[in-house]
CSV table of C-alpha atoms and ligand atoms in Angstrom, one decimal:
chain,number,residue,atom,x,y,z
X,1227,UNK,CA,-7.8,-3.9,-20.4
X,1228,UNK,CA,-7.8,-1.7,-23.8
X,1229,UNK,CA,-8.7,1.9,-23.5
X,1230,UNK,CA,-8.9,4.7,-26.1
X,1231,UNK,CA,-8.8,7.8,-25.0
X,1232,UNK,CA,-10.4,9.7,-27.9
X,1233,UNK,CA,-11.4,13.3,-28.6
X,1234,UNK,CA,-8.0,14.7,-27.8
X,1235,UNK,CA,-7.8,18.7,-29.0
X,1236,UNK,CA,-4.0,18.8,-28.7
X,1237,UNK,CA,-2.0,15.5,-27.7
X,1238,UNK,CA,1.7,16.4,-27.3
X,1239,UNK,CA,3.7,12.6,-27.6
X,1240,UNK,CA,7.1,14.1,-27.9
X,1241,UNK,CA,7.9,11.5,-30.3
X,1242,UNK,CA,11.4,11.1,-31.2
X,1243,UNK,CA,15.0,9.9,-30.3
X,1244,UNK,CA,15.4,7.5,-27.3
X,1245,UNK,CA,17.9,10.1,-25.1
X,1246,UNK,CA,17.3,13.1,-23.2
X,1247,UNK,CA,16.2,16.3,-25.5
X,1248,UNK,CA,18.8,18.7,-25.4
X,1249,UNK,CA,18.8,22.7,-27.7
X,1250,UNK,CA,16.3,22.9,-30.2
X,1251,UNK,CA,15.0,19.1,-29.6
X,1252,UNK,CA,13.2,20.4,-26.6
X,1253,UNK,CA,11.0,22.8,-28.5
X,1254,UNK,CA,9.5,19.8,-30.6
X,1255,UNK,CA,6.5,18.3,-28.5
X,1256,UNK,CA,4.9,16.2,-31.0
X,1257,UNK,CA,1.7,18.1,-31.3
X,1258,UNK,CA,-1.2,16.3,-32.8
X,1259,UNK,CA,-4.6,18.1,-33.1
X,1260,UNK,CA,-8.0,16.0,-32.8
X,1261,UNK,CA,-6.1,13.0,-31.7
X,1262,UNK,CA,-6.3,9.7,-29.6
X,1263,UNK,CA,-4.3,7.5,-27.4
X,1264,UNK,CA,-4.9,3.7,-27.7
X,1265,UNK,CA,-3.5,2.1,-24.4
X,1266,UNK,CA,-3.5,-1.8,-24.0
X,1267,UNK,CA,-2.4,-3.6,-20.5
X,1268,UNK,CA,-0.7,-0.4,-19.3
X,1269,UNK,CA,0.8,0.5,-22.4
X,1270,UNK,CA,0.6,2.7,-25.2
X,1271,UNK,CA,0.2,0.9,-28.4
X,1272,UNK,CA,-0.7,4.1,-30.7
X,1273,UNK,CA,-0.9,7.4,-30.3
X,1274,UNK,CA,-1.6,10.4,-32.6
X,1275,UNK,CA,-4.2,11.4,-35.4
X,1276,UNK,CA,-7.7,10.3,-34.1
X,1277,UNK,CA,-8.5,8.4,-37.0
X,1278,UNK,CA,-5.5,6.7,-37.5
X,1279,UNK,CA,-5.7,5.3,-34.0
X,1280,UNK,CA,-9.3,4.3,-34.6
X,1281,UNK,CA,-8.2,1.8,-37.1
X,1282,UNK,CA,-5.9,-0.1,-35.0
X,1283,UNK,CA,-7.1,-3.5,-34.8
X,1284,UNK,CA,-7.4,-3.1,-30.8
X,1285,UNK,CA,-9.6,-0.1,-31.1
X,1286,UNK,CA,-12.7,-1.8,-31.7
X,1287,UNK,CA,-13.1,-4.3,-28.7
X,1288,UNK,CA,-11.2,-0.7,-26.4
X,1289,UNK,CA,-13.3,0.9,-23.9
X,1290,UNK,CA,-13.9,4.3,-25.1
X,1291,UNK,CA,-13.2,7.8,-23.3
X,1292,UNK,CA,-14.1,10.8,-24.5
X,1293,UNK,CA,-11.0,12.9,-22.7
X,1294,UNK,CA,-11.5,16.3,-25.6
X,1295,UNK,CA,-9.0,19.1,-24.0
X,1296,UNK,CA,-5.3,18.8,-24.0
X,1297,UNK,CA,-3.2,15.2,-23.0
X,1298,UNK,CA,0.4,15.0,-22.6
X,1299,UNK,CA,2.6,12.7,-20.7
X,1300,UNK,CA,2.3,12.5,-17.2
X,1301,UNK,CA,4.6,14.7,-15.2
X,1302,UNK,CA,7.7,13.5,-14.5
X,1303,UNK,CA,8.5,15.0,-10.9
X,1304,UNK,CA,12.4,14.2,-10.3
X,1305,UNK,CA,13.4,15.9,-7.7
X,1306,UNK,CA,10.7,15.6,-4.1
X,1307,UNK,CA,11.8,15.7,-0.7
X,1308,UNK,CA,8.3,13.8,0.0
X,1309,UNK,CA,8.6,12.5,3.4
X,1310,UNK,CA,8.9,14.7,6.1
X,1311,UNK,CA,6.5,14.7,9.3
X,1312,UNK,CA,6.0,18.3,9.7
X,1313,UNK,CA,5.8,21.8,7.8
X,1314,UNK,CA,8.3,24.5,8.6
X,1315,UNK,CA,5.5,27.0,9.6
X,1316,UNK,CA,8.1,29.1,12.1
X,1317,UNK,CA,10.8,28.9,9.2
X,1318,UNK,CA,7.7,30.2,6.9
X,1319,UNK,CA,7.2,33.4,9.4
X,1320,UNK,CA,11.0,34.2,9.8
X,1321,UNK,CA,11.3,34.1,6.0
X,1322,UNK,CA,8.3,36.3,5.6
X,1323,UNK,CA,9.8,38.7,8.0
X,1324,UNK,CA,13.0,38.8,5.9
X,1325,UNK,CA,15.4,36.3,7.4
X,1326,UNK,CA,17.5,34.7,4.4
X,1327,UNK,CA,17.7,30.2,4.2
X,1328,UNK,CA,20.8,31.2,5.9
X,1329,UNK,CA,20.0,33.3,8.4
X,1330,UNK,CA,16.8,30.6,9.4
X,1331,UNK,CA,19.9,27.6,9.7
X,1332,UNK,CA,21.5,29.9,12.1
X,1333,UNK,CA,18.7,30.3,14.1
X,1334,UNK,CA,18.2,26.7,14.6
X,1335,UNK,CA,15.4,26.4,11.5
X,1336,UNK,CA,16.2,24.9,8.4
X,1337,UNK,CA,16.9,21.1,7.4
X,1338,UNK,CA,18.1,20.3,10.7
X,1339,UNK,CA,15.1,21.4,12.3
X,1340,UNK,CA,13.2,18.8,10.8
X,1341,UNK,CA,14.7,15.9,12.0
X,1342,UNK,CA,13.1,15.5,15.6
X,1343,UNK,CA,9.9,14.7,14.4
X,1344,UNK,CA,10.4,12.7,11.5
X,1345,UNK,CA,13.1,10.3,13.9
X,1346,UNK,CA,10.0,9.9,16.2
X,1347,UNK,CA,7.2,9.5,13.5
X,1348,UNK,CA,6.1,5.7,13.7
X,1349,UNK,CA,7.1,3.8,10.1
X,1350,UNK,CA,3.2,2.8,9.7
X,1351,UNK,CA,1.7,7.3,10.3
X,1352,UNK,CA,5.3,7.8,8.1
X,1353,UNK,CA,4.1,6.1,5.0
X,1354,UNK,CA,0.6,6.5,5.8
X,1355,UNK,CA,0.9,10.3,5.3
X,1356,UNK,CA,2.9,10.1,2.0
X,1357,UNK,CA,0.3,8.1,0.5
X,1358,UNK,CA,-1.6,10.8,1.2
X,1359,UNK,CA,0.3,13.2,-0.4
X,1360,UNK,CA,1.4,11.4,-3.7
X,1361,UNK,CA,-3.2,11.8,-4.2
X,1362,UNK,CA,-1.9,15.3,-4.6
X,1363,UNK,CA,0.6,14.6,-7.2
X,1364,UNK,CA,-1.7,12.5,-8.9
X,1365,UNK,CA,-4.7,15.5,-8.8
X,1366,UNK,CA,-2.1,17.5,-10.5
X,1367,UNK,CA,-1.4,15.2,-13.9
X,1368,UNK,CA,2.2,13.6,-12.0
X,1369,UNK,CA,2.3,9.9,-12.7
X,1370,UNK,CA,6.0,9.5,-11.4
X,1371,UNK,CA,7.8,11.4,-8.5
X,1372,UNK,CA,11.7,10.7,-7.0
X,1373,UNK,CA,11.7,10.9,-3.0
X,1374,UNK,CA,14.3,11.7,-1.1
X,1375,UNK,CA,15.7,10.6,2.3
X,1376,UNK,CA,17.5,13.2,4.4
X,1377,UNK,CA,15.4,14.6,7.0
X,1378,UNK,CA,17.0,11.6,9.5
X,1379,UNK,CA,20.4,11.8,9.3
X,1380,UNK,CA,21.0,8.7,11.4
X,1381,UNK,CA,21.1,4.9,10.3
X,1382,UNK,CA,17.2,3.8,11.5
X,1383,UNK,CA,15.5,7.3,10.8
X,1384,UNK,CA,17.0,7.5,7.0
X,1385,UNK,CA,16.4,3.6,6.9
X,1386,UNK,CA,12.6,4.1,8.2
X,1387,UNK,CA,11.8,7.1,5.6
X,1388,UNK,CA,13.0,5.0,2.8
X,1389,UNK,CA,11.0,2.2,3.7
X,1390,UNK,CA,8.1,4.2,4.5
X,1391,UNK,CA,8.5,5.4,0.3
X,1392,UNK,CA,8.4,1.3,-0.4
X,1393,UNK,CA,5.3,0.6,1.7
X,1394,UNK,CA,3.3,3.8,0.8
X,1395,UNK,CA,4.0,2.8,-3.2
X,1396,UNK,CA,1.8,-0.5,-2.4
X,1397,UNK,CA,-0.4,2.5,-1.1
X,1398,UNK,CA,-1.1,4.6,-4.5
X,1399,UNK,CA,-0.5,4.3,-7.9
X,1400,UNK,CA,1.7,6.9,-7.9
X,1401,UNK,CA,5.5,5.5,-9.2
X,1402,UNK,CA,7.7,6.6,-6.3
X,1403,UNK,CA,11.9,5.7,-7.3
X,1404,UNK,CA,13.8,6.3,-3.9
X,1405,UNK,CA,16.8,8.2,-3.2
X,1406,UNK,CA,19.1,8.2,-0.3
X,1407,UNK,CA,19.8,11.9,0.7
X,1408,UNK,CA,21.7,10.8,4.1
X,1409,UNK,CA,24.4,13.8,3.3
X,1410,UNK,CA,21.4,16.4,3.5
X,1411,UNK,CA,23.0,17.8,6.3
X,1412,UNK,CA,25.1,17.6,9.7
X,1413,UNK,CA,23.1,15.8,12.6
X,1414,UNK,CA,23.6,17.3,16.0
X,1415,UNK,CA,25.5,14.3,17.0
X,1416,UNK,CA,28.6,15.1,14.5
X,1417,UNK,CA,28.0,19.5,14.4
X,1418,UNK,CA,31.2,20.4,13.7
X,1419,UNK,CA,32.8,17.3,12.0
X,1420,UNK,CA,31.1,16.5,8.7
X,1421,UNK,CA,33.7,14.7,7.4
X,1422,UNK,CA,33.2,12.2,10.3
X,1423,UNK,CA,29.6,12.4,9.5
X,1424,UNK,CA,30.2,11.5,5.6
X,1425,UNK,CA,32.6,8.6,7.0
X,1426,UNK,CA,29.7,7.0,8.9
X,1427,UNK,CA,27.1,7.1,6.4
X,1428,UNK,CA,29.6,5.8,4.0
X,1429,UNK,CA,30.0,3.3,6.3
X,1430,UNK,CA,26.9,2.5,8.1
X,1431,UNK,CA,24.1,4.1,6.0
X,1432,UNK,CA,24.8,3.4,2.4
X,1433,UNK,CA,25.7,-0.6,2.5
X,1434,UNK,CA,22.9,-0.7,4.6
X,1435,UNK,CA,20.1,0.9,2.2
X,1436,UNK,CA,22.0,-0.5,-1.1
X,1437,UNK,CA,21.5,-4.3,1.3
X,1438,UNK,CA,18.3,-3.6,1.9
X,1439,UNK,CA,17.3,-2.4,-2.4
X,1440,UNK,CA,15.4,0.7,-0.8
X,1441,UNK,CA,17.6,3.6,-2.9
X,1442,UNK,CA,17.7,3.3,-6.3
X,1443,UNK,CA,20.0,7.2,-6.4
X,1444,UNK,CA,22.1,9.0,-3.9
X,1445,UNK,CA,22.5,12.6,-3.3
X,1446,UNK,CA,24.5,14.9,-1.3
X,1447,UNK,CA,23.6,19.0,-0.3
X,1448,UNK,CA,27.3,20.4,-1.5
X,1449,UNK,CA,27.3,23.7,-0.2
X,1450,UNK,CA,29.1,26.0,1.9
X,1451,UNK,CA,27.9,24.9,6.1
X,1452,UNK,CA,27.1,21.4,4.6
X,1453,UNK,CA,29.4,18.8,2.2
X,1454,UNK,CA,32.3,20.2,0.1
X,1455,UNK,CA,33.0,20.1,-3.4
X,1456,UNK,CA,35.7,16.9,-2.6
X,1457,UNK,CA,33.5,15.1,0.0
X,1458,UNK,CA,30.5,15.3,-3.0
X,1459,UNK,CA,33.2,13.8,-5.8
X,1460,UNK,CA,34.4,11.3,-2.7
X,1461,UNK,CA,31.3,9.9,-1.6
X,1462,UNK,CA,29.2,10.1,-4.8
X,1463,UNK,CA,31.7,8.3,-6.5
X,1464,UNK,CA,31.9,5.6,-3.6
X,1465,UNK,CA,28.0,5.3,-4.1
X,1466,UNK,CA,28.3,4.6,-7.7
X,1467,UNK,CA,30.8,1.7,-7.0
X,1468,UNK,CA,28.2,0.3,-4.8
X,1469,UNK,CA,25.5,0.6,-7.4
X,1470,UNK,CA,23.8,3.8,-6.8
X,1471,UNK,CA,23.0,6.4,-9.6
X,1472,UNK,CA,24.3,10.0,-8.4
X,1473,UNK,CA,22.5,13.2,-7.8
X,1474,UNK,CA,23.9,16.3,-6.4
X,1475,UNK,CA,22.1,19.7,-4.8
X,1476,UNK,CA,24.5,21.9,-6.1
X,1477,UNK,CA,25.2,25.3,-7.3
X,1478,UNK,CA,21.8,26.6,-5.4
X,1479,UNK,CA,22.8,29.1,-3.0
X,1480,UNK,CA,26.3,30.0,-4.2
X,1481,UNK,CA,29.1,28.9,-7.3
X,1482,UNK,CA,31.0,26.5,-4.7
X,1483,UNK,CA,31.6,23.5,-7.2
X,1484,UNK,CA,29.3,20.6,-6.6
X,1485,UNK,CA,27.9,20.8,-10.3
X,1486,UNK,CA,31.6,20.3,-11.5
X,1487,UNK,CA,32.1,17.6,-8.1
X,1488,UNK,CA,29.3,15.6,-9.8
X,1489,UNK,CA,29.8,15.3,-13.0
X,1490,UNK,CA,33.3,14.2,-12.1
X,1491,UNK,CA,31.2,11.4,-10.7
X,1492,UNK,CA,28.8,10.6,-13.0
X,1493,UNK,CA,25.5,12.0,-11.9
X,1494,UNK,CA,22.6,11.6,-14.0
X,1495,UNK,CA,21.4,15.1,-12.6
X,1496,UNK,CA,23.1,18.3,-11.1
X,1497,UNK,CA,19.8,20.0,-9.5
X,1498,UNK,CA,19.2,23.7,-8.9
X,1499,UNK,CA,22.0,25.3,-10.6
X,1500,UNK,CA,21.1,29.0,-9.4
X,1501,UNK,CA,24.7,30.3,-9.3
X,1502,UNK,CA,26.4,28.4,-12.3
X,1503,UNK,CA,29.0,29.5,-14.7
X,1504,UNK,CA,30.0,28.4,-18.0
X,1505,UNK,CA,32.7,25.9,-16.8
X,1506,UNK,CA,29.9,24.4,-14.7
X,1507,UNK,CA,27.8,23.9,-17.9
X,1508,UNK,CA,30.5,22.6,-19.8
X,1509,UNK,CA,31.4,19.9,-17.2
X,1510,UNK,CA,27.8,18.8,-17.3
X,1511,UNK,CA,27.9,19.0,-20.6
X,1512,UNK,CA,30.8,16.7,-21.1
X,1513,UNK,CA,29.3,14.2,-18.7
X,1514,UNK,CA,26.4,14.0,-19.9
X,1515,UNK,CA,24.7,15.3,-16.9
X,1516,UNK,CA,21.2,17.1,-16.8
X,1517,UNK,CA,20.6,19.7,-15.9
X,1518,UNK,CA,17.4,19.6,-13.3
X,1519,UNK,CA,16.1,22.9,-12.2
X,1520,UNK,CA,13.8,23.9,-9.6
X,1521,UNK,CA,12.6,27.3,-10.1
X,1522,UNK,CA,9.3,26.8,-7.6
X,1523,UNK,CA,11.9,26.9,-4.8
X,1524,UNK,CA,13.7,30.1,-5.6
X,1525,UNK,CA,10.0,31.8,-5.9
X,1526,UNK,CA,9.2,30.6,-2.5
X,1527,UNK,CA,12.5,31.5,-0.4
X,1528,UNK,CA,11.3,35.1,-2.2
X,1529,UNK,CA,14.6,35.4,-4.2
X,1530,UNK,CA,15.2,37.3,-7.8
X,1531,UNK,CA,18.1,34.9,-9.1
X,1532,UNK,CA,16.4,32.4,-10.7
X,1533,UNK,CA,18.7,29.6,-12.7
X,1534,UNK,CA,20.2,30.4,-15.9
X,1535,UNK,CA,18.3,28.3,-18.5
X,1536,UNK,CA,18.7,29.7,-21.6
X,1537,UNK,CA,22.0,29.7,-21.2
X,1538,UNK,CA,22.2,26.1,-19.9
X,1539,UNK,CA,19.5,24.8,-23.2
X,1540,UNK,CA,21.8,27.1,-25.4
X,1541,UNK,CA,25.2,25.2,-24.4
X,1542,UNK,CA,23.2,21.8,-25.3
X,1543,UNK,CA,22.6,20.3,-22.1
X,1544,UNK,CA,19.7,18.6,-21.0
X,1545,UNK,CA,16.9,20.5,-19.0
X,1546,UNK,CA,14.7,18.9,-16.6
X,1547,UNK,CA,12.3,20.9,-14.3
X,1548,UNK,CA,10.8,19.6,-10.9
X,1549,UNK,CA,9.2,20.9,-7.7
X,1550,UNK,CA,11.7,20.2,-5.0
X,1551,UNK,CA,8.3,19.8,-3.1
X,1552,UNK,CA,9.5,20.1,0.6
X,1553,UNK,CA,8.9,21.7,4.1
X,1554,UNK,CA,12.0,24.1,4.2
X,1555,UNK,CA,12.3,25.5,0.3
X,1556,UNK,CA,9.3,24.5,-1.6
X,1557,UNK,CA,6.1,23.4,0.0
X,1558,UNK,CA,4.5,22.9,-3.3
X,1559,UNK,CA,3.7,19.7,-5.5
X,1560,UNK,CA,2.1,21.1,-8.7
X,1561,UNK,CA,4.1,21.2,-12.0
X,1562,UNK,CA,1.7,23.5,-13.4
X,1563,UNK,CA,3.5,25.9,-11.3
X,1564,UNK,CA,6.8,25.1,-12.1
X,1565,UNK,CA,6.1,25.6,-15.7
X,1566,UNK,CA,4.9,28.9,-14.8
X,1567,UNK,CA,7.7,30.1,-12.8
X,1568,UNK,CA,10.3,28.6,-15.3
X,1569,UNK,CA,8.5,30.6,-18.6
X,1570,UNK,CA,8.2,33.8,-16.3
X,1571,UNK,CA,11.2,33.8,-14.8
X,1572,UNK,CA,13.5,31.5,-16.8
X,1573,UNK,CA,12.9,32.6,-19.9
X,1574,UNK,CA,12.7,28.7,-20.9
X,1575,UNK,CA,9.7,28.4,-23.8
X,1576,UNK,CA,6.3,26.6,-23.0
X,1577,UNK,CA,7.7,23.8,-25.2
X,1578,UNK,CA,10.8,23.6,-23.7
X,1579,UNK,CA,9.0,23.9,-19.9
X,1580,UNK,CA,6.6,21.1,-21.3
X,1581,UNK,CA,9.8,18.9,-22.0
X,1582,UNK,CA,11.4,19.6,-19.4
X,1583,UNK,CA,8.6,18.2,-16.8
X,1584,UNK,CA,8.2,15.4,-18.9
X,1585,UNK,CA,10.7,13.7,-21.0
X,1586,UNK,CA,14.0,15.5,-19.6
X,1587,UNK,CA,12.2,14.5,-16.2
X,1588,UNK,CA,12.0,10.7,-17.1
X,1589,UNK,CA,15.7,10.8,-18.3
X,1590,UNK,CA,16.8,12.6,-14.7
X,1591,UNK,CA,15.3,9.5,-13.4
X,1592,UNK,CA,17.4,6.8,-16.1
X,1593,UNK,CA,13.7,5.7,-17.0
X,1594,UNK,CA,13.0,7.6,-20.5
X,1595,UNK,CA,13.0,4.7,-22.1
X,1596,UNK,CA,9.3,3.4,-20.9
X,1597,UNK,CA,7.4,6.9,-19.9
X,1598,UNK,CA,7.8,10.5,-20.5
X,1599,UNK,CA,6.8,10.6,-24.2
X,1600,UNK,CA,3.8,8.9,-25.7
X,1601,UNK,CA,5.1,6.7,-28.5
X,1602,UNK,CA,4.0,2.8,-28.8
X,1603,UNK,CA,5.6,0.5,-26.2
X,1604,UNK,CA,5.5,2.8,-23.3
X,1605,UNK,CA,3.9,3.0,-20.3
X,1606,UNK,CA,0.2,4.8,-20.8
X,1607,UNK,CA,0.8,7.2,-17.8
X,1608,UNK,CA,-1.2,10.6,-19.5
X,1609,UNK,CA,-2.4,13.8,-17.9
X,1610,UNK,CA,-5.8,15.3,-19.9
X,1611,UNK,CA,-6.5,19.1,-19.1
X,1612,UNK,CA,-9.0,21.7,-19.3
X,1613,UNK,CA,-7.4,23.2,-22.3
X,1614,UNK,CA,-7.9,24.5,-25.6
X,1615,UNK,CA,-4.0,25.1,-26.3
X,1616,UNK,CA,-1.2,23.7,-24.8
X,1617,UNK,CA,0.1,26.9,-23.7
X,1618,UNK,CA,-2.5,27.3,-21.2
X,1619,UNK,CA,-0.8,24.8,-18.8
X,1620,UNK,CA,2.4,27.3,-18.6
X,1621,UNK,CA,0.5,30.7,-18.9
X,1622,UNK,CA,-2.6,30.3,-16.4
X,1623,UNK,CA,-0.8,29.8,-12.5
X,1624,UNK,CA,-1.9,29.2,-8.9
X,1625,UNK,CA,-4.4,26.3,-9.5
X,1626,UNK,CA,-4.0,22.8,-11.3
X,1627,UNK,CA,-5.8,22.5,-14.9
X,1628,UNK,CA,-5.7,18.3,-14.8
X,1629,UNK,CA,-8.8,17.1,-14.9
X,1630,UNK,CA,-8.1,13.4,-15.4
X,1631,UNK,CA,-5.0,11.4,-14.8
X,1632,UNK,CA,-4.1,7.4,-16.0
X,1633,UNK,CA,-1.5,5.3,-14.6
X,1634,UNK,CA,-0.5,2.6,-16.2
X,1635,UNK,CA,-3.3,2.8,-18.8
X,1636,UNK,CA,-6.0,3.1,-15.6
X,1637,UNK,CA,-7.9,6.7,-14.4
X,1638,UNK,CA,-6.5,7.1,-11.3
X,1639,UNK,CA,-7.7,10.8,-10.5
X,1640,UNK,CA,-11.0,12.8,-12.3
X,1641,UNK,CA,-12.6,11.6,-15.3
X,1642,UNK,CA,-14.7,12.6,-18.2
X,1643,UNK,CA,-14.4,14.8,-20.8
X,1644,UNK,CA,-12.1,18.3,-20.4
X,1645,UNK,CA,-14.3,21.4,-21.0
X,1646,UNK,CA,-13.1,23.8,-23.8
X,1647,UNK,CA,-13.7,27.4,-23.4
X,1648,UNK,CA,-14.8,28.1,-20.3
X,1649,UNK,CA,-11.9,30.6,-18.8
E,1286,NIG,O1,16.4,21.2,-2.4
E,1286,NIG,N1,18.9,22.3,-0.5
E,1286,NIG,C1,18.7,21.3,0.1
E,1286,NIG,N2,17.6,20.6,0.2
E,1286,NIG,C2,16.3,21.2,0.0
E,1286,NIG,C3,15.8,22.0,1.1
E,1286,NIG,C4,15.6,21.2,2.2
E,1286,NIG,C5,15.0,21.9,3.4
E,1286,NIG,O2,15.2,23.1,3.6
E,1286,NIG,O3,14.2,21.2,4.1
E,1286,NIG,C6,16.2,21.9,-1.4
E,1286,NIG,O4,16.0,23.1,-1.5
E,1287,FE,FE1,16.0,19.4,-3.0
């Protein structure tokens, strides 16, 4: 099927260079004013000035929608802790009443918390309700998402939530990449010992998922009361040998060393990054690892530290930004809000926020190559919104501007043309 989404006010492509946008790259979005997007069996095959586009030979025979408004890529949302069977409502009420993510761990809240009902949750009322959810994404202009394991910790409950993210993406259109997060935490079965913990998911999880194809990254929670600096460079490294890309949670709560453990090992991403310092950005820097940051969780657990980004785009590494949509830190799925909270409190540019949830996004994810940026050749996964300007998506907050979103060339949430004006 050929579509040409016509009309366009402002289409941001981020056109240019096939590797993750780093300094003053990530201010350049491409913008194109009265534009088009000509997609063709699920790809893009031009995209820019409307009247350009209109001369391609495909446009002719192309069904035509009139999107007006603002289009950019689909968010790119690569970091989600998406499957989890409850909210964290008592956690919620504790926090609100001043307890610290610490303090609600020691009172038996926290990640561990969550595990008793997702290792009873049936596989089929598992991946039913994230189907559900990834509707959500897709209302909020996100056309891929990573989703974590982790809320398990044991062999058939980390093994049942990753399949449950392979049967829920023959659910939606949403593009769901899995990671195993099976070092999230320390189960009650090994409190105490979580180096014997980290020897039995290296030895029963991990071959097990990487037999099975159901993780395509692996990621580990190094910090202080869960995996140390050395058990992250350890096991990370022992999942790379076994094919897995590396992520690491590091650097969120305090400056214990994770960012520095995984770069040592690769990782394509070192996520949160609250508490880092300048040896931390120059080892990601040197590895060529991004930088993902997740300012919607630090707004939610009520804190005034927010992670350093100016100082992290300054030194030249990669930025991504993502939700961290989970029960315990961020129940929230809307990038519209993360590029709020990263402008506001991060100081990071609209452009560079823009970039961030998009291109840096699909790099985090080792898929920049076919989405992320609107060029010909990749996949035609665009968000239109309600927008005169750009700017609009990072400077208006609390509510999602998308009014249509395509997957894969197809409207798979909204339709019709974005109103101008109306604010
Ligand atoms: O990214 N920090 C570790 N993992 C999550 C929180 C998980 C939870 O509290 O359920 C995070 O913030
Ligand atoms: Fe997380």
């Amino acid at each position: 099927m050929t579509v040409l989404y016509t009309g366009i006010d402002q289409l941001l492509t981020f056109a240019g260079g096939a590797s993750p946008r780093e300094g003053a790259a990530m201010r350049e979005t491409g913008l194109v004013k009265d534009a088009a997007v000509l997609a063709d069996k699920g790809l893009i095959v031009a995209a820019g000035a409307r009247a350009g586009v209109a001369r391609h030979p495909l446009a002719k025979k192309a069904e035509k929608v009139e999107a007006r408004g603002v289009c950019l890529p689909g968010f790119v949302d690569s970091h989600t802790h998406s499957v989890f069977a409850e909210p964290r409502l008592k956690d919620f009420s504790m926090r609100a009443a001043g307890a610290t993510y610490q303090e609600i761990k020691a009172a038996g809240g926290g990640i561990i918390s969550s595990i008793g009902a997702v290792r009873k949750q049936a596989p089929k009322a598992m991946a039913e309700q994230l189907a559900g959810r990834a509707e959500f994404f897709l209302r909020c202009g996100t056309t891929t998402i990573e989703v974590k394991s982790g809320y398990g910790l044991s062999l058939d409950s980390e093994l049942k939530m990753l399949r449950a993210v392979k049967a829920a993406a023959k659910k939606t259109p949403l593009e769901m990449l899995p990671t195993l997060l099976a070092a999230h935490g320390v189960p009650p079965e090994f409190e105490g010992n979580s180096q014997k913990y980290l020897d039995y998911v290296t030895r029963e999880i991990l071959p097990a998922a990487i037999a099975e194809k159901l993780a395509v990254f692996v990621d580990i929670f190094c910090e202080k009361g869960y995996f140390t600096p050395e058990q992250t460079r350890v096991y990370l490294k022992e999942a790379a040998r076994l094919g897995l890309k590396p992520k690491v949670h590091s650097e969120q709560l305090s400056n214990y060393g994770g960012t520095r453990a995984g770069a040592a090992a690769g990782a394509i991403s070192a996520d949160h990054a609250d508490h880092v310092f300048a040896e931390d950005i120059s080892a990601m820097r040197e590895a060529g690892t991004i930088a993902t940051l997740l300012p919607a969780s630090n707004y939610y657990l009520g804190l005034t530290r927010y992670p350093p980004a100016r100082e992290i785009i300054e030194a030249g590494v990669p930025v991504a930004l993502a939700t961290d949509f989970n029960p315990g830190t961020c129940p929230c799925w809307n990038m519209q809000f993360v590029l709020s909270v990263a402008c506001t409190h991060c100081a990071m540019m609209p452009e560079e926020a823009l970039c961030a949830a998009t291109v840096n996004g699909a790099w985090a994810l080792g898929i920049g190559d076919r989405c992320g940026a609107l060029t010909p050749g990749m996949r035609a996964d665009l968000a239109f919104f309600d927008a005169a300007d750009y700017r609009e998506l990072c400077y208006y907050f609390g509510d999602s501007q998308c009014r249509m979103t395509v997957k894969g060339g197809d409207i798979v949430f909204g339709g019709g043309p974005a109103k101008r004006g109306t604010k």
